[in-house]
Amino acid sequence: MGDEVNEVVKGVSLDVHRGETLAIVGESGSGKTVTAMSILKLLPSPPAQWPSGEIRYQGENVLALSESKLRAMRGYKVGVIFQEPMMSLNPLHTVGKQIAEVLKIHKGLSMIKAEPLILKWLERVGIESPKEKINSYPHQLSGGQQQRVMIAMALVNEPELLIADEPTTALDVTIQAQILDLINDLKQELGMSVLFITHDLAIVKRFSDRVVVMKSGEVMEQGDTEAIFAAPKHPYTQELLQTLHVRREDTIPDNAPELMQVNDLKVWFPIQKGLFRRTVGHVKAVDGISFSLKQGESLGIVGESGSGKTTLAHALLKLVKSEGDYRFEGNAMAGLDNNAMRPYRQSMQLIFQDPYGSLSPRMSIEEIIGEGLDIHNIGTAESRAAKVIETMELVELDPAWKNRYPNEFSGGQRQRIAIARALIMEPKLVILDEPTSALDRTIQLQVVDLLLKLQRQKGLTYIFITHDLMIVQAMCHNILVMRKGKVVEQGSTQVIFDTPKEDYTKELLSAAKL
């Protein structure tokens, strides 16, 4: 409050050598982004202050530079790729105009003179049809394309240092690998140094030369990547590295009852054209998928964006129209309307990817968790209140927080709130749609541990939708690999990871380096 000072970085010392990739790793709040953004004084000041220490770039103390000299460095000598491209790109301007702005500021080029250079860089970063994409707005591009545009913008002036802040967090593993390979290739070509900020240890192991491990604003350990991964000295580093290869060991009993049976499920969306909106084809989002699910089982559904994973989940919950034979506890679900589905909705719950987006900011935690009981008119006001407290304790949330609002919680805590909202209905099946993608690795493993504990206690069945193969390995008994609406391969986690048959599955595993 007011005069209170929060020390978020405490005596950090590190060097970035010419031509190397230095990774800074740690959980949210460890100070890694604050450290990196301080290099160009990109933090608003005030409130940010640098009461001691120096940041030297080619002999000059950045903290003592004038604003005009800092502007000359930003985007010219030092480029930055931010974590969320959709938030960093201006939605009102085409990508060409945004890249041109960097060239105009530092090289005085007009749009006409800049255009050949922009097209060259869009092509270099792997944007297909750059002459079309140069006039596109950010929302017209996929996540991978947006990130490539950010890379082009950061590198168009061929900087000496590139700061990459979680540049692949929300991307599929194959797109992630492409982006990282691209940065690595451009680094070699330009003789550039890279400061890479991430919480993904698989990326660190694959792409960095040296690594700095941070926690609570301090450096826990630093050194050559190979040496730190082979023999970490600090307990915190050891804890981080233990999360790399956690694999589920238990199996489903042979006599476990079948909870769900899906045969030849299809979700086709019509493509309509012309004045009379005639159907000229279909987008086959889910195209003839079959699988069975036993009580107490965790099934991982993996694949790239657009593979049909989420559409399949929505079809199982009857949120989109589908065709095919689909049974839940032996009951045919295909012909049920919304009223007929209502009793089943208690037994089938969905946990969304973004807990902050799926929790109403206007409702208290007690109201959010208890909302399902109110909708289904279950129990009295007193029993509902007691059930909320019981469920909060179950997911390891302090019941004293029940009158707080979502913005007062961390990402991991918000995901626990979302889990509590689903579990209060005492479901038999919980579908989790990318529930850990926005969380740090250690927080991800905490959420996985919680889900596994709840599964043992409650006999829950999970369908886990994700592109994070490391989490699938820790969470799931069986895996279903999807591509373009079809099942490419399915089997036990052990078989899929150790002896994958299909080239696409091998490609996914290779991209994740597991």
Coordinates of C-alpha atoms in Angstrom, one line a residue:
M1 CA 0.0 0.0 0.0
G2 CA 1.2 3.5 -0.7
D3 CA 4.8 3.7 0.5
E4 CA 5.2 -0.1 0.8
V5 CA 8.1 -1.4 -1.4
N6 CA 8.0 -5.0 -2.8
E7 CA 11.5 -6.3 -3.6
V8 CA 10.8 -8.6 -6.6
V9 CA 14.4 -9.0 -7.8
K10 CA 17.1 -9.4 -5.1
G11 CA 20.8 -9.1 -6.1
V12 CA 20.6 -11.0 -9.4
S13 CA 23.9 -11.3 -11.3
L14 CA 24.2 -12.9 -14.7
D15 CA 26.0 -12.5 -18.1
V16 CA 24.8 -13.0 -21.6
H17 CA 27.7 -13.9 -23.9
R18 CA 27.8 -13.1 -27.6
G19 CA 26.2 -15.8 -29.7
E20 CA 24.8 -17.9 -26.8
T21 CA 21.3 -18.8 -25.6
L22 CA 20.9 -18.1 -21.9
A23 CA 17.7 -19.5 -20.4
I24 CA 16.1 -18.0 -17.2
V25 CA 13.8 -20.5 -15.6
G26 CA 11.5 -20.4 -12.6
E27 CA 7.9 -20.2 -11.5
S28 CA 5.5 -17.2 -11.9
G29 CA 6.7 -14.6 -9.4
S30 CA 10.3 -15.7 -9.5
G31 CA 11.4 -12.4 -11.0
K32 CA 12.6 -13.8 -14.4
T33 CA 10.5 -11.5 -16.6
V34 CA 11.2 -8.4 -14.4
T35 CA 14.9 -9.2 -14.7
A36 CA 14.7 -9.5 -18.5
M37 CA 12.5 -6.4 -19.0
S38 CA 14.8 -4.3 -16.8
I39 CA 17.5 -4.7 -19.5
L40 CA 15.6 -2.2 -21.7
K41 CA 13.8 -0.5 -18.8
L42 CA 10.5 -1.6 -20.2
L43 CA 8.9 -1.6 -16.7
P44 CA 6.9 1.5 -15.9
S45 CA 8.9 3.7 -13.6
P46 CA 7.4 4.6 -11.2
P47 CA 6.4 2.3 -9.6
A48 CA 9.4 0.2 -10.7
Q49 CA 12.8 1.3 -9.2
W50 CA 16.3 0.0 -9.5
P51 CA 17.9 1.2 -6.2
S52 CA 21.2 -0.7 -6.6
G53 CA 23.2 -2.6 -9.2
E54 CA 24.0 -2.0 -12.9
I55 CA 22.9 -3.5 -16.2
R56 CA 25.8 -3.1 -18.7
Y57 CA 25.2 -3.5 -22.4
Q58 CA 28.5 -3.1 -24.4
G59 CA 30.0 -1.2 -21.5
E60 CA 27.2 1.3 -21.0
N61 CA 25.0 1.2 -17.9
V62 CA 21.5 0.9 -19.2
L63 CA 19.9 2.2 -16.0
A64 CA 21.7 5.5 -16.5
L65 CA 20.8 6.0 -20.2
S66 CA 18.5 8.8 -21.3
E67 CA 15.1 7.9 -22.7
S68 CA 16.2 8.8 -26.3
K69 CA 19.2 6.5 -26.1
L70 CA 16.9 3.7 -24.7
R71 CA 14.5 4.2 -27.6
A72 CA 17.4 3.8 -30.0
M73 CA 18.3 0.5 -28.4
R74 CA 14.8 -0.9 -28.2
G75 CA 13.9 -2.9 -31.3
Y76 CA 17.3 -2.1 -32.9
K77 CA 20.2 -3.4 -30.9
V78 CA 17.9 -5.5 -28.6
G79 CA 14.7 -7.1 -29.9
V80 CA 11.9 -8.5 -27.7
I81 CA 9.3 -11.3 -28.3
F82 CA 6.5 -11.0 -25.8
Q83 CA 4.6 -13.9 -24.2
E84 CA 1.2 -13.2 -25.7
P85 CA 1.2 -12.1 -29.3
M86 CA -2.5 -11.3 -29.5
M87 CA -2.1 -8.9 -26.6
S88 CA 1.1 -7.3 -28.0
L89 CA 0.0 -6.8 -31.6
N90 CA -2.3 -3.9 -32.3
P91 CA -5.7 -5.2 -33.5
L92 CA -6.4 -1.9 -35.4
H93 CA -3.4 -2.2 -37.8
T94 CA -2.2 -4.8 -40.3
V95 CA 0.8 -6.8 -39.5
G96 CA 2.7 -5.1 -42.3
K97 CA 2.1 -1.7 -40.9
Q98 CA 3.2 -2.8 -37.5
I99 CA 6.5 -4.2 -38.7
A100 CA 7.0 -1.1 -40.9
E101 CA 6.7 1.1 -37.8
V102 CA 9.9 -0.5 -36.4
L103 CA 11.8 0.1 -39.6
K104 CA 10.5 3.7 -39.8
I105 CA 11.6 4.5 -36.2
H106 CA 15.1 3.1 -36.5
K107 CA 15.9 3.3 -40.2
G108 CA 13.6 6.1 -41.5
L109 CA 12.0 3.8 -44.1
S110 CA 8.6 4.6 -45.6
M111 CA 6.0 1.9 -46.0
I112 CA 6.8 1.7 -49.7
K113 CA 10.6 1.2 -49.1
A114 CA 10.0 -1.1 -46.1
E115 CA 7.6 -3.5 -47.9
P116 CA 10.3 -5.6 -49.7
L117 CA 12.1 -6.1 -46.4
I118 CA 8.9 -6.9 -44.5
L119 CA 7.9 -9.5 -47.2
K120 CA 11.4 -11.0 -46.9
W121 CA 11.1 -11.4 -43.2
L122 CA 7.6 -12.7 -43.2
E123 CA 8.9 -15.4 -45.6
R124 CA 12.0 -16.0 -43.4
V125 CA 9.9 -16.7 -40.3
G126 CA 7.8 -19.2 -42.2
I127 CA 4.6 -17.2 -43.0
E128 CA 2.9 -18.7 -46.1
S129 CA 1.7 -16.3 -48.8
P130 CA 3.4 -13.3 -47.3
K131 CA 2.0 -10.9 -49.9
E132 CA -1.5 -11.7 -48.6
K133 CA -0.6 -11.9 -44.9
I134 CA 1.1 -8.5 -45.0
N135 CA -2.3 -6.9 -45.2
S136 CA -3.9 -9.2 -42.6
Y137 CA -5.0 -8.1 -39.1
P138 CA -3.7 -10.1 -36.1
H139 CA -7.1 -11.7 -35.5
Q140 CA -7.0 -13.2 -39.0
L141 CA -3.9 -15.2 -38.1
S142 CA -3.5 -18.4 -36.1
G143 CA -1.5 -18.3 -32.8
G144 CA 1.6 -19.7 -34.5
Q145 CA 1.4 -17.1 -37.3
Q146 CA 0.9 -14.3 -34.8
Q147 CA 4.0 -15.5 -33.0
R148 CA 6.0 -15.6 -36.2
V149 CA 4.9 -12.0 -36.9
M150 CA 6.2 -11.0 -33.5
I151 CA 9.6 -12.7 -34.3
A152 CA 9.7 -10.9 -37.7
M153 CA 9.1 -7.6 -35.9
A154 CA 11.8 -8.3 -33.3
L155 CA 14.4 -9.4 -35.8
V156 CA 13.7 -7.1 -38.8
N157 CA 16.5 -4.7 -37.7
E158 CA 18.8 -7.7 -37.0
P159 CA 19.5 -7.0 -33.3
E160 CA 22.5 -8.2 -31.4
L161 CA 20.4 -9.6 -28.5
L162 CA 16.9 -11.1 -28.6
I163 CA 14.8 -11.3 -25.4
A164 CA 12.2 -14.1 -25.8
D165 CA 9.7 -14.1 -23.0
E166 CA 7.7 -17.4 -22.9
P167 CA 7.3 -17.2 -26.7
T168 CA 5.7 -20.6 -27.2
T169 CA 3.6 -21.1 -24.0
A170 CA 0.2 -21.4 -25.7
L171 CA 1.3 -23.2 -28.9
D172 CA 1.0 -26.9 -29.9
V173 CA 4.2 -28.9 -29.4
T174 CA 4.8 -29.2 -33.2
I175 CA 4.3 -25.4 -33.7
Q176 CA 6.4 -24.8 -30.6
A177 CA 9.2 -26.8 -32.1
Q178 CA 9.0 -25.0 -35.4
I179 CA 9.2 -21.6 -33.6
L180 CA 12.1 -22.6 -31.5
D181 CA 14.0 -24.1 -34.5
L182 CA 13.4 -20.8 -36.3
I183 CA 14.8 -18.7 -33.5
N184 CA 17.8 -21.0 -33.3
D185 CA 18.4 -20.9 -37.0
L186 CA 18.2 -17.1 -37.1
K187 CA 20.5 -16.9 -34.1
Q188 CA 23.1 -18.8 -36.0
E189 CA 22.6 -16.8 -39.1
L190 CA 22.8 -13.4 -37.4
G191 CA 25.4 -14.3 -34.8
M192 CA 22.8 -13.1 -32.2
S193 CA 22.5 -13.7 -28.5
V194 CA 19.3 -15.0 -27.0
L195 CA 17.9 -14.5 -23.5
F196 CA 15.1 -17.0 -23.2
I197 CA 12.6 -16.8 -20.4
T198 CA 10.5 -19.9 -19.8
H199 CA 9.2 -22.4 -17.3
D200 CA 9.4 -25.3 -19.7
L201 CA 12.4 -27.4 -18.9
A202 CA 12.2 -29.5 -22.0
I203 CA 12.8 -26.3 -24.1
V204 CA 15.6 -25.3 -21.8
K205 CA 17.4 -28.6 -22.2
R206 CA 17.0 -28.6 -26.0
F207 CA 17.8 -25.0 -26.9
S208 CA 19.9 -23.2 -24.2
D209 CA 23.7 -23.2 -23.7
R210 CA 23.5 -22.0 -20.1
V211 CA 20.7 -21.7 -17.6
V212 CA 19.9 -19.5 -14.6
V213 CA 17.4 -20.9 -12.1
M214 CA 15.4 -18.2 -10.2
K215 CA 13.0 -18.4 -7.3
S216 CA 11.4 -15.5 -5.3
G217 CA 13.6 -12.9 -7.0
E218 CA 16.9 -14.7 -6.3
V219 CA 19.2 -16.9 -8.4
M220 CA 19.3 -20.4 -7.0
E221 CA 21.7 -21.9 -9.4
Q222 CA 23.4 -21.1 -12.8
G223 CA 25.7 -22.9 -15.1
D224 CA 26.0 -24.9 -18.3
T225 CA 22.7 -26.5 -19.3
E226 CA 24.2 -29.9 -19.7
A227 CA 25.9 -29.8 -16.3
I228 CA 22.8 -28.6 -14.4
F229 CA 20.5 -31.2 -16.0
A230 CA 23.0 -34.0 -15.3
A231 CA 23.8 -33.0 -11.7
P232 CA 21.7 -30.1 -10.2
K233 CA 23.1 -28.9 -6.9
H234 CA 20.3 -26.7 -5.4
P235 CA 17.2 -28.5 -4.0
Y236 CA 14.9 -26.2 -5.9
T237 CA 16.6 -27.1 -9.2
Q238 CA 16.3 -30.8 -8.3
E239 CA 12.6 -30.3 -7.6
L240 CA 12.1 -28.6 -10.9
L241 CA 13.9 -31.4 -12.9
Q242 CA 11.9 -34.1 -11.1
T243 CA 8.8 -32.9 -13.0
L244 CA 10.3 -33.8 -16.4
H245 CA 9.5 -37.5 -16.5
V246 CA 6.7 -38.3 -14.1
R247 CA 4.7 -41.2 -15.5
R248 CA 1.5 -42.8 -14.2
E249 CA 2.2 -46.3 -13.0
D250 CA -1.2 -47.7 -11.8
T251 CA -3.6 -49.6 -14.1
I252 CA -7.4 -49.9 -14.5
P253 CA -8.8 -53.1 -12.9
D254 CA -10.0 -55.6 -15.5
N255 CA -13.4 -55.8 -13.8
A256 CA -14.0 -52.0 -13.8
P257 CA -17.4 -51.2 -15.2
E258 CA -17.7 -49.4 -18.5
L259 CA -18.8 -45.8 -18.1
M260 CA -18.9 -44.6 -21.7
Q261 CA -19.0 -46.2 -25.1
V262 CA -18.5 -44.2 -28.3
N263 CA -19.0 -45.7 -31.8
D264 CA -18.4 -43.8 -35.1
L265 CA -19.1 -40.3 -33.6
K266 CA -19.2 -37.5 -36.1
V267 CA -19.5 -33.7 -35.9
W268 CA -19.6 -32.1 -39.4
F269 CA -20.1 -28.4 -39.9
P270 CA -21.6 -27.4 -43.2
I271 CA -19.8 -25.1 -45.6
Q272 CA -22.4 -22.8 -47.1
K273 CA -21.9 -20.5 -50.1
G274 CA -23.9 -18.3 -52.5
L275 CA -27.0 -16.2 -52.1
F276 CA -29.2 -19.2 -51.0
R277 CA -26.5 -20.5 -48.6
R278 CA -26.3 -23.9 -50.3
T279 CA -24.2 -26.5 -48.6
V280 CA -21.2 -27.2 -50.8
G281 CA -19.2 -29.3 -48.4
H282 CA -18.4 -30.0 -44.7
V283 CA -15.7 -29.3 -42.1
K284 CA -15.3 -32.8 -40.6
A285 CA -14.3 -31.7 -37.1
V286 CA -14.9 -35.1 -35.6
D287 CA -15.0 -37.9 -38.2
G288 CA -15.9 -41.4 -37.1
I289 CA -14.3 -41.6 -33.7
S290 CA -14.8 -44.7 -31.5
F291 CA -13.5 -45.5 -28.0
S292 CA -14.6 -46.9 -24.6
L293 CA -14.0 -45.5 -21.2
K294 CA -14.0 -47.4 -17.9
Q295 CA -14.9 -46.0 -14.5
G296 CA -11.8 -44.6 -12.8
E297 CA -9.9 -44.3 -16.0
S298 CA -8.0 -41.2 -17.3
L299 CA -8.0 -40.9 -21.0
G300 CA -5.7 -38.4 -22.6
I301 CA -6.8 -36.9 -26.0
V302 CA -3.9 -35.2 -27.7
G303 CA -3.3 -33.5 -31.0
E304 CA -2.6 -30.1 -32.6
S305 CA -5.0 -27.2 -32.6
G306 CA -7.8 -28.0 -35.1
S307 CA -7.5 -31.7 -34.6
G308 CA -11.0 -31.9 -33.1
K309 CA -10.2 -32.5 -29.5
T310 CA -12.4 -29.8 -28.0
T311 CA -15.2 -30.4 -30.5
L312 CA -15.2 -34.1 -29.4
A313 CA -15.5 -33.0 -25.8
H314 CA -18.4 -30.7 -26.6
A315 CA -20.1 -33.5 -28.5
L316 CA -19.9 -35.8 -25.5
L317 CA -21.5 -33.1 -23.4
K318 CA -24.2 -32.6 -26.1
L319 CA -23.1 -29.0 -26.5
V320 CA -22.9 -29.5 -30.3
K321 CA -24.9 -31.7 -32.6
S322 CA -23.4 -35.0 -33.4
E323 CA -24.1 -38.3 -35.1
G324 CA -23.2 -41.9 -34.0
D325 CA -23.8 -44.3 -31.2
Y326 CA -22.8 -42.8 -27.9
R327 CA -23.8 -44.4 -24.5
F328 CA -23.2 -43.2 -21.0
E329 CA -23.7 -45.9 -18.3
G330 CA -25.4 -48.0 -21.0
N331 CA -27.9 -45.2 -21.8
A332 CA -28.2 -44.1 -25.4
M333 CA -27.4 -40.3 -25.6
A334 CA -27.8 -39.7 -29.3
G335 CA -31.4 -38.6 -29.4
L336 CA -31.6 -36.7 -26.1
D337 CA -32.7 -33.0 -26.2
N338 CA -31.7 -30.4 -23.6
N339 CA -34.4 -31.4 -21.1
A340 CA -33.6 -35.1 -21.4
M341 CA -29.9 -34.3 -20.9
R342 CA -30.4 -32.2 -17.8
P343 CA -30.2 -35.2 -15.3
Y344 CA -26.9 -36.3 -17.0
R345 CA -25.3 -32.9 -16.7
Q346 CA -24.7 -33.4 -13.0
S347 CA -22.7 -36.6 -13.8
M348 CA -20.6 -35.0 -16.6
Q349 CA -18.7 -31.8 -15.7
L350 CA -16.3 -29.7 -17.8
I351 CA -13.2 -27.8 -16.5
F352 CA -12.1 -25.1 -19.0
Q353 CA -8.6 -24.1 -20.2
D354 CA -8.6 -20.6 -18.8
P355 CA -9.8 -20.5 -15.2
Y356 CA -9.8 -16.7 -15.1
G357 CA -12.0 -16.5 -18.3
S358 CA -14.4 -19.1 -17.0
L359 CA -15.0 -17.6 -13.5
S360 CA -17.3 -14.7 -13.3
P361 CA -15.5 -11.7 -11.8
R362 CA -18.7 -10.4 -10.3
M363 CA -19.3 -13.6 -8.2
S364 CA -17.7 -14.6 -5.0
I365 CA -15.9 -17.9 -4.7
E366 CA -18.8 -19.3 -2.6
E367 CA -21.3 -18.3 -5.4
I368 CA -19.1 -19.7 -8.2
I369 CA -18.6 -23.1 -6.5
G370 CA -22.2 -23.4 -5.4
E371 CA -23.8 -22.2 -8.6
G372 CA -24.5 -25.7 -9.9
L373 CA -26.3 -26.7 -6.7
D374 CA -28.5 -23.6 -7.1
I375 CA -29.2 -24.3 -10.8
H376 CA -30.2 -27.9 -10.1
N377 CA -32.0 -26.9 -6.9
I378 CA -30.1 -29.4 -4.8
G379 CA -30.5 -29.1 -1.0
T380 CA -31.3 -26.2 1.3
A381 CA -29.4 -22.9 1.5
E382 CA -27.7 -24.2 4.7
S383 CA -26.7 -27.5 3.1
R384 CA -25.4 -25.8 0.0
A385 CA -23.2 -23.5 2.1
A386 CA -21.9 -26.5 4.0
K387 CA -21.2 -28.3 0.8
V388 CA -19.2 -25.4 -0.6
I389 CA -17.0 -25.4 2.5
E390 CA -16.5 -29.2 2.3
T391 CA -15.6 -29.0 -1.4
M392 CA -13.1 -26.1 -0.8
E393 CA -11.4 -28.2 1.8
L394 CA -11.4 -31.1 -0.6
V395 CA -9.4 -29.1 -3.3
E396 CA -7.1 -27.6 -0.6
L397 CA -8.6 -24.1 -0.6
D398 CA -9.1 -22.2 2.7
P399 CA -12.9 -21.9 3.4
A400 CA -12.1 -18.5 4.9
W401 CA -11.6 -17.3 1.3
K402 CA -15.1 -18.0 0.2
N403 CA -16.1 -14.3 0.1
R404 CA -13.2 -13.3 -2.1
Y405 CA -13.3 -12.8 -5.9
P406 CA -11.4 -14.6 -8.7
N407 CA -9.0 -11.6 -9.2
E408 CA -7.6 -12.2 -5.7
F409 CA -6.2 -15.6 -6.5
S410 CA -3.2 -17.0 -8.4
G411 CA -3.6 -19.1 -11.6
G412 CA -3.2 -22.4 -9.7
Q413 CA -5.7 -21.3 -7.0
R414 CA -8.2 -20.3 -9.7
Q415 CA -7.9 -23.7 -11.3
R416 CA -8.6 -25.3 -7.9
I417 CA -11.8 -23.1 -7.7
A418 CA -12.8 -24.4 -11.2
I419 CA -12.2 -28.0 -10.0
A420 CA -14.3 -27.4 -6.9
R421 CA -17.1 -26.0 -9.0
A422 CA -17.1 -29.2 -11.0
L423 CA -16.7 -31.6 -8.1
I424 CA -19.5 -30.1 -5.9
M425 CA -22.0 -31.8 -8.3
E426 CA -20.4 -35.2 -7.5
P427 CA -19.9 -36.1 -11.1
K428 CA -18.8 -39.5 -12.5
L429 CA -17.0 -38.0 -15.5
V430 CA -14.9 -34.9 -15.6
I431 CA -13.7 -33.5 -18.9
L432 CA -10.7 -31.2 -18.6
D433 CA -9.9 -29.0 -21.6
E434 CA -6.3 -27.8 -21.4
P435 CA -6.6 -27.2 -17.6
T436 CA -2.9 -26.6 -17.0
S437 CA -1.6 -25.0 -20.2
A438 CA -1.3 -21.5 -18.6
L439 CA 0.4 -22.7 -15.4
D440 CA 4.0 -23.1 -14.4
R441 CA 5.4 -26.6 -14.5
T442 CA 5.6 -27.0 -10.7
I443 CA 2.0 -25.6 -10.4
Q444 CA 0.9 -28.0 -13.2
L445 CA 2.2 -31.0 -11.2
Q446 CA 0.5 -29.7 -8.1
V447 CA -2.8 -29.6 -10.0
V448 CA -2.2 -33.1 -11.4
D449 CA -1.4 -34.5 -8.0
L450 CA -4.7 -33.0 -6.7
L451 CA -6.6 -34.5 -9.6
L452 CA -5.1 -37.9 -9.0
K453 CA -5.8 -37.7 -5.3
L454 CA -9.5 -36.8 -6.0
Q455 CA -9.7 -39.6 -8.5
R456 CA -8.6 -42.1 -5.9
Q457 CA -11.0 -40.7 -3.3
K458 CA -14.0 -40.2 -5.5
G459 CA -13.6 -42.9 -8.2
L460 CA -13.7 -40.2 -10.8
T461 CA -13.2 -40.8 -14.5
Y462 CA -11.3 -38.2 -16.5
I463 CA -11.0 -37.2 -20.2
F464 CA -7.9 -35.0 -20.4
I465 CA -7.6 -32.8 -23.5
T466 CA -4.2 -31.2 -24.0
H467 CA -1.3 -30.7 -26.3
D468 CA 1.1 -31.1 -23.3
L469 CA 2.5 -34.6 -23.6
M470 CA 4.4 -34.3 -20.3
I471 CA 1.2 -33.8 -18.4
V472 CA -0.6 -36.6 -20.3
Q473 CA 2.3 -38.9 -19.3
A474 CA 1.8 -38.0 -15.6
M475 CA -2.0 -38.1 -15.7
C476 CA -3.4 -40.7 -18.1
H477 CA -3.8 -44.5 -18.3
N478 CA -4.6 -44.4 -22.0
I479 CA -4.1 -42.0 -24.9
L480 CA -6.1 -41.2 -28.0
V481 CA -4.1 -39.2 -30.7
M482 CA -6.2 -37.1 -33.0
R483 CA -5.5 -35.4 -36.3
K484 CA -7.9 -33.6 -38.6
G485 CA -10.9 -35.1 -36.8
K486 CA -9.7 -38.7 -36.9
V487 CA -8.0 -41.0 -34.5
V488 CA -4.4 -41.6 -35.6
E489 CA -3.4 -44.0 -32.8
Q490 CA -4.7 -45.1 -29.5
G491 CA -3.4 -47.3 -26.7
S492 CA -1.9 -47.3 -23.2
T493 CA 0.3 -44.4 -22.2
Q494 CA 3.3 -46.8 -21.9
V495 CA 2.8 -48.2 -25.4
I496 CA 2.2 -44.8 -27.0
F497 CA 5.2 -43.2 -25.4
D498 CA 7.7 -46.1 -25.7
T499 CA 6.7 -47.7 -29.0
P500 CA 4.5 -45.4 -31.1
K501 CA 3.5 -46.9 -34.4
E502 CA 2.3 -43.9 -36.5
D503 CA 4.6 -41.2 -37.9
Y504 CA 2.3 -38.4 -36.6
T505 CA 2.6 -39.7 -33.0
K506 CA 6.4 -40.0 -33.4
E507 CA 6.4 -36.4 -34.7
L508 CA 4.5 -35.2 -31.6
L509 CA 6.7 -37.0 -29.2
S510 CA 9.9 -35.8 -31.0
A511 CA 8.6 -32.2 -30.9
A512 CA 8.1 -32.5 -27.1
K513 CA 11.5 -34.3 -26.8
L514 CA 10.0 -36.9 -24.4

